[in-house]
Amino acid sequence: MTVSLVQKYNVPGPRYTSYPTVPYWDESSFSKEKWNKTVLKSFAESNASEGISLYIHLPFCESLCTFCGCHKRITKRHEVEHPYIQAVLKEWNLYCNTFPEKPVIKEIHLGGGTPTFFAPENLEQLINGIFERAVKAKEHEFSFEGHPNNTTKVHLQKLYDLGFRRVSFGVQDYSEKVQTAIHRLQPFHNVAKVTFWAREIGYTSISHDLVFGLPFQTLDNVIDTIEKTNSLAPDRIAFYSYAHVPWIKGNGQRGFKDEDVPKDDEKRKLYEVGKALLAERGYHEIGMDHFALKEDSMYQSFEEGKLHRNFMGYTASKTQLMIGLGVSSISDSWYGFAQNEKELEAYYDRVNRDELPVFRGHILTEEDLIIRQHILNLMCQFKTTWHYNNGNFKELHEVLDSLQEMSHDGLLIIKPNSLVVTEKGKPFVRNICMAFDLRLKRRTPQNQLFSMTV
């Protein structure tokens, strides 16, 4: 029997929102002092020229979605909002106290959890509190994730007035059977309502997040979901591969069995059919699992080679320094990564003691920085280049040798000084990046750490 490319290459692998990936951070040589030095170095190099980014993690959800692998706290007690915002602002002040000048904020992203769990007036307090110690870049881009079931028109208007122009609504799938399995019941009417509100208010980029490979999901489900999505014409669409990682502690993926989840070629067909339906409506593939209309800034950034990828996902522009605020947030100084405490009580304890709540991280080596750039190039542009006189990446020949079979399978083209991912190879970009991942090659994981690549 002929083995398909999906069956051949569908192996556990990282999603590469960072390099090195979190399981391969060298925590033994990390310290908060080293982290602070990289932050100040990056701030000095980039604040005046491009500004910085903030990712603010808002962890609370009223109910558990069983497809979710994010750090969250399930509660219906909204009195948790105020103390959490105060802690986040205190953490921000700890960073600002070390900066030699006011930070210029180019990007803010509110993620979660459920950012719209928070009352509009509390989100206003959060953002105004941030700008007591900072200024907005002239061409800033602020975005947030909205839950269609609890995002109100007041939420949308308040955040718009604060400078937000991008909103992403989590849709996943419109099948009631699938929604029941993942504990995310939300009718099409709710999604349509918030989409129309956002457009009426003036948001310039509305995104819908869809997921393929969910439990009980069929081809008819995907077609129905894509057709409903096309009828609302969002500016961007994320069409993610469901990451089945039930072994991760605290993960809610318990509402179904492994055999209920589509796999291999069956799963890939869901994507390919969905992609074709999106293409018919003028959506262009940009990066991995992301689509945009030509008028959207993300498409324009992709065309200009400026698309960037970090712990917030794909962004239309790059900032060298991204500070993550809130429980479990990850910061990126380009030269290092740092993650905050994952447990809410530990996060509060550290902040209340006037300490940065960082509990682990990684300082990038010279080799890390070179590989990181190659992986970023592949994830954002589907190509990368090199020069053989660059002696810092001695294993380049070894990497290219390991890619020969993918080249033979038509997934990529290797040129004297560059590599280009083919249209056929785009579904396997994570596999191609894995060939550059020397830390993964040197220490193959003994236990399953990552979701499947395809």
Short mmCIF file of C-alpha atoms in Angstrom, two decimals:
data_model
loop_
_atom_site.label_atom_id
_atom_site.label_comp_id
_atom_site.label_asym_id
_atom_site.label_seq_id
_atom_site.Cartn_x
_atom_site.Cartn_y
_atom_site.Cartn_z
CA MET A 1 0.00 0.00 0.00
CA THR A 2 1.32 3.46 -0.92
CA VAL A 3 1.99 5.67 2.08
CA SER A 4 0.70 9.22 1.60
CA LEU A 5 2.84 12.27 2.35
CA VAL A 6 0.60 13.05 5.33
CA GLN A 7 1.10 9.57 6.78
CA LYS A 8 4.84 9.83 6.10
CA TYR A 9 5.42 13.24 7.68
CA ASN A 10 2.70 13.48 10.31
CA VAL A 11 4.88 13.22 13.40
CA PRO A 12 4.96 15.10 16.72
CA GLY A 13 6.62 18.48 16.26
CA PRO A 14 6.76 22.06 17.58
CA ARG A 15 4.58 24.92 16.30
CA TYR A 16 7.61 27.23 16.42
CA THR A 17 6.21 30.32 18.08
CA SER A 18 9.77 30.47 19.39
CA TYR A 19 13.19 28.95 18.87
CA PRO A 20 14.38 27.27 20.98
CA THR A 21 10.99 25.81 21.83
CA VAL A 22 10.00 25.91 25.50
CA PRO A 23 10.89 22.25 26.31
CA TYR A 24 14.43 22.96 25.09
CA TRP A 25 15.12 26.09 27.08
CA ASP A 26 18.35 25.94 29.06
CA GLU A 27 16.93 26.89 32.43
CA SER A 28 20.13 25.98 34.29
CA SER A 29 22.02 28.96 32.84
CA PHE A 30 19.09 31.37 33.06
CA SER A 31 18.72 34.04 35.72
CA LYS A 32 16.50 37.07 36.16
CA GLU A 33 19.61 39.25 36.14
CA LYS A 34 20.59 37.93 32.70
CA TRP A 35 17.01 38.34 31.52
CA ASN A 36 16.90 41.97 32.67
CA LYS A 37 20.12 42.69 30.79
CA THR A 38 18.67 41.36 27.54
CA VAL A 39 15.49 43.40 28.06
CA LEU A 40 17.46 46.63 28.55
CA LYS A 41 19.72 45.83 25.58
CA SER A 42 16.73 45.25 23.32
CA PHE A 43 14.92 48.30 24.67
CA ALA A 44 17.94 50.51 23.91
CA GLU A 45 18.24 49.11 20.40
CA SER A 46 14.60 49.31 19.39
CA ASN A 47 12.30 51.48 21.53
CA ALA A 48 12.96 54.73 19.68
CA SER A 49 12.98 53.17 16.21
CA GLU A 50 10.14 50.64 16.29
CA GLY A 51 8.62 50.57 19.78
CA ILE A 52 7.75 47.50 21.84
CA SER A 53 4.88 45.01 22.06
CA LEU A 54 2.80 43.95 25.04
CA TYR A 55 1.00 40.65 25.39
CA ILE A 56 -1.41 40.71 28.34
CA HIS A 57 -2.77 37.35 29.46
CA LEU A 58 -6.28 37.50 30.92
CA PRO A 59 -6.78 33.96 32.20
CA PHE A 60 -10.37 33.77 33.42
CA CYS A 61 -13.13 31.80 31.67
CA GLU A 62 -16.65 31.07 32.86
CA SER A 63 -16.56 27.54 31.42
CA LEU A 64 -13.92 25.10 30.19
CA CYS A 65 -13.57 24.48 26.44
CA THR A 66 -12.24 20.94 26.17
CA PHE A 67 -10.19 21.65 23.01
CA CYS A 68 -8.15 24.32 24.80
CA GLY A 69 -4.49 23.93 25.76
CA CYS A 70 -4.07 27.45 27.18
CA HIS A 71 -3.44 28.47 30.79
CA LYS A 72 -6.78 29.50 32.29
CA ARG A 73 -8.74 29.73 35.52
CA ILE A 74 -12.40 28.67 35.40
CA THR A 75 -14.68 30.83 37.54
CA LYS A 76 -17.96 32.72 37.45
CA ARG A 77 -16.80 35.10 40.20
CA HIS A 78 -16.18 38.43 38.50
CA GLU A 79 -14.78 40.00 41.64
CA VAL A 80 -11.46 38.43 40.55
CA GLU A 81 -11.13 41.08 37.83
CA HIS A 82 -9.98 44.06 39.88
CA PRO A 83 -7.15 42.41 41.89
CA TYR A 84 -5.84 40.77 38.72
CA ILE A 85 -5.68 44.08 36.85
CA GLN A 86 -3.90 45.68 39.80
CA ALA A 87 -1.31 42.88 39.77
CA VAL A 88 -0.72 43.22 36.01
CA LEU A 89 -0.24 46.99 36.34
CA LYS A 90 2.16 46.45 39.22
CA GLU A 91 4.16 44.00 37.10
CA TRP A 92 4.23 46.55 34.28
CA ASN A 93 5.51 49.21 36.67
CA LEU A 94 8.33 46.87 37.72
CA TYR A 95 9.50 46.78 34.10
CA CYS A 96 8.97 50.52 33.58
CA ASN A 97 11.08 51.29 36.65
CA THR A 98 14.09 49.78 34.84
CA PHE A 99 13.59 51.57 31.51
CA PRO A 100 15.68 54.73 30.94
CA GLU A 101 12.78 56.41 29.09
CA LYS A 102 9.07 55.95 28.47
CA PRO A 103 8.35 52.87 26.36
CA VAL A 104 6.71 53.46 22.99
CA ILE A 105 4.04 50.80 22.55
CA LYS A 106 3.46 49.65 18.99
CA GLU A 107 1.42 46.52 19.66
CA ILE A 108 -0.89 45.32 22.41
CA HIS A 109 -2.65 41.98 22.32
CA LEU A 110 -5.15 40.89 24.95
CA GLY A 111 -5.26 37.09 25.04
CA GLY A 112 -6.52 34.43 27.36
CA GLY A 113 -8.43 32.81 28.78
CA THR A 114 -11.28 35.08 27.82
CA PRO A 115 -10.41 38.79 27.69
CA THR A 116 -14.11 39.67 27.35
CA PHE A 117 -14.72 37.95 30.70
CA PHE A 118 -13.60 41.34 32.05
CA ALA A 119 -16.09 44.21 32.25
CA PRO A 120 -15.47 46.99 29.70
CA GLU A 121 -14.71 49.54 32.44
CA ASN A 122 -12.08 47.20 33.91
CA LEU A 123 -10.41 46.74 30.52
CA GLU A 124 -10.39 50.53 30.22
CA GLN A 125 -8.71 50.77 33.64
CA LEU A 126 -6.10 48.24 32.49
CA ILE A 127 -5.21 50.03 29.25
CA ASN A 128 -5.24 53.51 30.80
CA GLY A 129 -3.01 52.17 33.57
CA ILE A 130 -0.52 50.88 31.00
CA PHE A 131 -0.29 54.30 29.36
CA GLU A 132 0.37 56.12 32.61
CA ARG A 133 3.95 54.90 32.06
CA ALA A 134 4.06 54.67 28.25
CA VAL A 135 3.15 56.40 24.98
CA LYS A 136 1.44 55.05 21.86
CA ALA A 137 3.43 54.64 18.67
CA LYS A 138 2.02 56.68 15.79
CA GLU A 139 1.19 53.53 13.82
CA HIS A 140 0.11 51.27 16.67
CA GLU A 141 -1.82 48.05 16.26
CA PHE A 142 -3.91 46.89 19.23
CA SER A 143 -5.89 43.64 19.13
CA PHE A 144 -7.92 41.41 21.41
CA GLU A 145 -9.60 38.02 21.45
CA GLY A 146 -13.36 38.18 21.86
CA HIS A 147 -15.72 35.37 22.86
CA PRO A 148 -18.86 35.67 20.67
CA ASN A 149 -21.08 34.65 23.59
CA ASN A 150 -20.03 37.41 25.99
CA THR A 151 -18.56 40.19 23.85
CA THR A 152 -20.94 43.13 24.10
CA LYS A 153 -21.23 46.19 21.93
CA VAL A 154 -19.95 48.17 24.92
CA HIS A 155 -16.80 45.98 24.97
CA LEU A 156 -16.21 46.68 21.30
CA GLN A 157 -16.86 50.41 21.55
CA LYS A 158 -14.77 50.87 24.69
CA LEU A 159 -11.74 49.07 23.25
CA TYR A 160 -12.14 50.90 19.94
CA ASP A 161 -12.06 54.21 21.82
CA LEU A 162 -8.83 53.03 23.48
CA GLY A 163 -7.16 52.46 20.09
CA PHE A 164 -8.01 48.85 19.29
CA ARG A 165 -8.72 48.16 15.61
CA ARG A 166 -8.25 44.38 15.41
CA VAL A 167 -10.50 41.77 16.98
CA SER A 168 -10.40 38.00 16.70
CA PHE A 169 -13.50 35.91 17.44
CA GLY A 170 -13.15 32.24 18.38
CA VAL A 171 -15.56 30.23 16.23
CA GLN A 172 -13.96 26.75 15.94
CA ASP A 173 -16.91 24.97 14.21
CA TYR A 174 -20.67 25.48 13.85
CA SER A 175 -21.69 21.82 14.26
CA GLU A 176 -23.72 21.37 17.43
CA LYS A 177 -22.25 17.88 17.92
CA VAL A 178 -18.69 19.21 17.68
CA GLN A 179 -19.52 22.19 19.91
CA THR A 180 -21.00 19.86 22.52
CA ALA A 181 -17.86 17.68 22.50
CA ILE A 182 -15.55 20.66 22.99
CA HIS A 183 -17.96 22.36 25.44
CA ARG A 184 -18.17 25.52 23.33
CA LEU A 185 -21.83 26.07 22.47
CA GLN A 186 -22.27 29.25 20.47
CA PRO A 187 -24.78 29.73 17.64
CA PHE A 188 -23.97 31.39 14.32
CA HIS A 189 -26.25 34.25 15.36
CA ASN A 190 -23.86 35.25 18.15
CA VAL A 191 -20.85 35.31 15.82
CA ALA A 192 -22.75 37.28 13.17
CA LYS A 193 -23.94 39.81 15.76
CA VAL A 194 -20.47 40.64 17.14
CA THR A 195 -18.98 40.70 13.62
CA PHE A 196 -21.57 43.22 12.44
CA TRP A 197 -21.10 45.31 15.58
CA ALA A 198 -17.32 45.42 15.10
CA ARG A 199 -17.70 46.43 11.47
CA GLU A 200 -20.28 49.10 12.35
CA ILE A 201 -18.03 50.58 15.04
CA GLY A 202 -15.10 50.80 12.62
CA TYR A 203 -12.71 47.90 13.31
CA THR A 204 -10.40 47.62 10.31
CA SER A 205 -9.50 43.96 10.79
CA ILE A 206 -11.97 41.33 11.99
CA SER A 207 -10.69 37.77 12.26
CA HIS A 208 -12.45 34.45 12.81
CA ASP A 209 -10.57 31.53 14.35
CA LEU A 210 -11.60 28.14 12.95
CA VAL A 211 -10.21 24.72 13.86
CA PHE A 212 -10.00 21.57 11.76
CA GLY A 213 -9.51 18.07 13.16
CA LEU A 214 -11.87 18.53 16.11
CA PRO A 215 -13.64 15.50 17.64
CA PHE A 216 -16.58 14.22 15.54
CA GLN A 217 -15.85 16.86 12.87
CA THR A 218 -16.80 15.74 9.34
CA LEU A 219 -16.19 17.18 5.91
CA ASP A 220 -19.79 18.42 5.80
CA ASN A 221 -19.20 20.24 9.11
CA VAL A 222 -16.15 22.04 7.72
CA ILE A 223 -17.95 22.99 4.50
CA ASP A 224 -20.90 24.37 6.48
CA THR A 225 -18.58 26.31 8.82
CA ILE A 226 -16.55 27.79 5.95
CA GLU A 227 -19.68 28.77 4.03
CA LYS A 228 -21.15 30.49 7.09
CA THR A 229 -17.80 32.22 7.68
CA ASN A 230 -17.61 33.37 4.07
CA SER A 231 -21.08 34.89 4.40
CA LEU A 232 -19.72 37.21 7.13
CA ALA A 233 -16.55 38.05 5.14
CA PRO A 234 -14.06 38.55 7.98
CA ASP A 235 -10.82 40.27 6.93
CA ARG A 236 -8.67 37.43 8.26
CA ILE A 237 -9.19 33.79 9.04
CA ALA A 238 -7.06 31.49 11.17
CA PHE A 239 -7.78 27.89 10.20
CA TYR A 240 -5.84 26.04 12.88
CA SER A 241 -4.99 22.38 13.14
CA TYR A 242 -6.44 21.05 16.38
CA ALA A 243 -3.56 20.20 18.72
CA HIS A 244 -4.53 17.02 20.54
CA VAL A 245 -2.33 17.12 23.66
CA PRO A 246 -4.39 15.47 26.44
CA TRP A 247 -1.23 14.57 28.39
CA ILE A 248 -0.51 18.20 29.34
CA LYS A 249 -1.28 18.95 32.98
CA GLY A 250 -4.38 21.08 33.41
CA ASN A 251 -5.53 20.47 29.87
CA GLY A 252 -9.28 20.15 29.44
CA GLN A 253 -9.16 17.68 26.54
CA ARG A 254 -11.28 15.05 28.26
CA GLY A 255 -14.68 15.49 26.61
CA PHE A 256 -14.04 12.84 23.97
CA LYS A 257 -11.89 9.81 23.14
CA ASP A 258 -8.80 9.63 20.95
CA GLU A 259 -10.72 7.65 18.32
CA ASP A 260 -13.24 10.51 18.01
CA VAL A 261 -10.53 12.79 16.54
CA PRO A 262 -9.91 12.78 12.74
CA LYS A 263 -6.35 11.76 11.85
CA ASP A 264 -3.83 11.78 9.00
CA ASP A 265 -5.35 11.99 5.50
CA GLU A 266 -8.90 12.29 6.83
CA LYS A 267 -7.88 15.29 8.90
CA ARG A 268 -5.82 16.85 6.11
CA LYS A 269 -8.75 16.64 3.69
CA LEU A 270 -10.75 18.84 6.06
CA TYR A 271 -8.10 21.52 5.67
CA GLU A 272 -7.64 21.21 1.93
CA VAL A 273 -11.36 21.46 1.21
CA GLY A 274 -11.69 24.40 3.61
CA LYS A 275 -8.69 26.12 2.02
CA ALA A 276 -10.19 25.72 -1.47
CA LEU A 277 -13.48 27.25 -0.33
CA LEU A 278 -11.61 30.20 1.21
CA ALA A 279 -9.59 30.70 -1.99
CA GLU A 280 -12.83 30.93 -3.98
CA ARG A 281 -13.79 33.93 -1.82
CA GLY A 282 -10.47 35.70 -2.30
CA TYR A 283 -8.61 34.60 0.84
CA HIS A 284 -4.87 34.15 0.39
CA GLU A 285 -2.73 31.80 2.47
CA ILE A 286 -0.20 33.71 4.57
CA GLY A 287 2.05 31.81 6.91
CA MET A 288 0.89 28.55 8.47
CA ASP A 289 -2.89 28.07 8.79
CA HIS A 290 -3.66 31.78 8.23
CA PHE A 291 -5.59 33.51 5.44
CA ALA A 292 -6.37 37.13 4.65
CA LEU A 293 -8.10 39.25 2.05
CA LYS A 294 -5.81 41.40 -0.10
CA GLU A 295 -6.99 44.57 1.62
CA ASP A 296 -5.88 43.39 5.06
CA SER A 297 -2.61 44.59 6.60
CA MET A 298 -1.55 41.00 7.32
CA TYR A 299 -1.66 40.12 3.60
CA GLN A 300 0.21 43.31 2.71
CA SER A 301 2.84 42.51 5.35
CA PHE A 302 3.23 38.99 3.92
CA GLU A 303 3.66 40.37 0.40
CA GLU A 304 6.31 42.84 1.61
CA GLY A 305 8.20 40.16 3.56
CA LYS A 306 7.46 41.88 6.91
CA LEU A 307 5.23 39.23 8.48
CA HIS A 308 6.43 38.24 11.96
CA ARG A 309 5.68 35.37 14.31
CA ASN A 310 6.01 35.25 18.08
CA PHE A 311 4.10 33.99 21.13
CA MET A 312 1.12 36.11 20.04
CA GLY A 313 1.04 34.22 16.71
CA TYR A 314 1.46 36.06 13.40
CA THR A 315 1.73 39.84 13.51
CA ALA A 316 1.80 42.36 10.67
CA SER A 317 4.97 43.99 11.96
CA LYS A 318 7.96 43.08 14.09
CA THR A 319 9.08 44.54 17.38
CA GLN A 320 12.34 43.32 18.84
CA LEU A 321 11.02 43.46 22.41
CA MET A 322 7.75 41.88 23.52
CA ILE A 323 6.85 42.01 27.20
CA GLY A 324 4.35 39.42 28.42
CA LEU A 325 2.27 40.53 31.41
CA GLY A 326 0.05 38.37 33.57
CA VAL A 327 0.07 34.78 34.77
CA SER A 328 1.92 32.30 32.46
CA SER A 329 2.80 35.03 29.91
CA ILE A 330 6.01 34.63 27.93
CA SER A 331 8.24 37.61 27.12
CA ASP A 332 10.70 37.81 24.24
CA SER A 333 13.65 40.21 24.16
CA TRP A 334 14.97 38.59 20.95
CA TYR A 335 18.07 37.63 22.93
CA GLY A 336 16.10 35.76 25.58
CA PHE A 337 12.74 34.37 26.68
CA ALA A 338 11.13 34.49 30.12
CA GLN A 339 7.91 32.91 31.36
CA ASN A 340 5.82 34.11 34.28
CA GLU A 341 4.52 31.89 37.06
CA LYS A 342 1.77 29.58 35.76
CA GLU A 343 -0.26 29.43 38.97
CA LEU A 344 -2.27 32.51 39.85
CA GLU A 345 -1.43 32.41 43.57
CA ALA A 346 2.33 32.20 42.88
CA TYR A 347 2.03 35.05 40.36
CA TYR A 348 0.28 37.27 42.92
CA ASP A 349 2.81 36.38 45.61
CA ARG A 350 5.82 37.37 43.49
CA VAL A 351 4.29 40.62 42.23
CA ASN A 352 3.17 41.64 45.72
CA ARG A 353 6.78 41.19 46.86
CA ASP A 354 7.84 43.66 44.14
CA GLU A 355 9.50 40.89 42.13
CA LEU A 356 9.14 40.17 38.43
CA PRO A 357 7.04 36.96 38.46
CA VAL A 358 9.43 35.16 36.08
CA PHE A 359 10.02 31.52 36.99
CA ARG A 360 11.97 30.19 34.01
CA GLY A 361 13.56 31.28 30.76
CA HIS A 362 16.32 30.91 28.20
CA ILE A 363 19.16 33.13 26.99
CA LEU A 364 19.81 32.52 23.29
CA THR A 365 23.26 31.49 22.10
CA GLU A 366 24.82 32.77 18.89
CA GLU A 367 23.78 29.52 17.19
CA ASP A 368 20.23 29.86 18.56
CA LEU A 369 19.92 33.33 17.03
CA ILE A 370 20.94 32.11 13.58
CA ILE A 371 18.59 29.13 13.64
CA ARG A 372 15.79 31.27 15.05
CA GLN A 373 16.02 33.56 12.02
CA HIS A 374 15.92 30.64 9.57
CA ILE A 375 12.82 29.20 11.27
CA LEU A 376 11.14 32.62 11.34
CA ASN A 377 11.85 33.03 7.63
CA LEU A 378 10.30 29.65 6.84
CA MET A 379 7.22 30.21 9.00
CA CYS A 380 6.58 33.75 7.73
CA GLN A 381 7.84 33.72 4.12
CA PHE A 382 8.10 30.00 3.20
CA LYS A 383 11.76 30.55 2.28
CA THR A 384 15.14 31.30 3.82
CA THR A 385 18.65 32.24 2.64
CA TRP A 386 22.21 31.81 3.89
CA HIS A 387 25.84 32.52 3.08
CA TYR A 388 28.43 29.80 3.36
CA ASN A 389 31.03 32.27 4.63
CA ASN A 390 28.96 32.57 7.79
CA GLY A 391 30.96 30.22 9.98
CA ASN A 392 28.55 30.38 12.91
CA PHE A 393 26.21 27.75 11.48
CA LYS A 394 28.59 24.89 10.85
CA GLU A 395 25.81 22.29 10.67
CA LEU A 396 24.18 23.85 7.59
CA HIS A 397 25.39 21.03 5.33
CA GLU A 398 23.97 18.49 7.77
CA VAL A 399 20.62 20.33 7.78
CA LEU A 400 20.47 20.42 3.99
CA ASP A 401 21.38 16.73 3.76
CA SER A 402 18.48 15.90 6.09
CA LEU A 403 16.12 17.80 3.75
CA GLN A 404 17.02 15.82 0.63
CA GLU A 405 14.12 13.40 0.99
CA MET A 406 11.64 16.27 1.37
CA SER A 407 13.20 17.82 -1.72
CA HIS A 408 12.74 14.52 -3.58
CA ASP A 409 9.08 14.49 -2.46
CA GLY A 410 8.61 17.93 -4.00
CA LEU A 411 8.07 19.77 -0.69
CA LEU A 412 10.90 22.25 -1.15
CA ILE A 413 13.57 23.45 -3.58
CA ILE A 414 17.16 23.79 -2.41
CA LYS A 415 19.21 26.40 -4.28
CA PRO A 416 22.89 27.32 -3.77
CA ASN A 417 22.12 29.94 -1.14
CA SER A 418 18.44 29.50 -0.36
CA LEU A 419 15.57 27.15 0.31
CA VAL A 420 12.01 27.69 -0.96
CA VAL A 421 8.97 25.79 0.28
CA THR A 422 6.74 24.71 -2.62
CA GLU A 423 2.95 24.94 -2.66
CA LYS A 424 2.93 21.17 -2.10
CA GLY A 425 5.25 21.62 0.87
CA LYS A 426 3.34 24.33 2.75
CA PRO A 427 1.35 21.82 4.86
CA PHE A 428 4.70 20.40 6.03
CA VAL A 429 6.44 23.65 6.99
CA ARG A 430 6.71 22.51 10.63
CA ASN A 431 8.58 19.39 9.45
CA ILE A 432 10.93 21.53 7.37
CA CYS A 433 11.63 23.76 10.37
CA MET A 434 12.40 20.65 12.43
CA ALA A 435 15.36 19.95 10.13
CA PHE A 436 16.91 23.25 11.31
CA ASP A 437 16.10 22.56 14.98
CA LEU A 438 19.50 21.39 16.21
CA ARG A 439 18.41 21.26 19.84
CA LEU A 440 15.62 18.83 18.93
CA LYS A 441 18.04 16.74 16.85
CA ARG A 442 20.61 16.55 19.64
CA ARG A 443 18.09 15.50 22.27
CA THR A 444 15.16 13.55 20.91
CA PRO A 445 12.29 13.69 23.43
CA GLN A 446 11.65 10.43 25.30
CA ASN A 447 8.02 11.38 25.96
CA GLN A 448 5.49 13.03 23.67
CA LEU A 449 5.84 16.79 24.02
CA PHE A 450 4.27 18.15 20.86
CA SER A 451 1.10 17.85 18.80
CA MET A 452 1.21 16.22 15.36
CA THR A 453 2.68 18.38 12.60
CA VAL A 454 -0.02 17.95 9.95
#
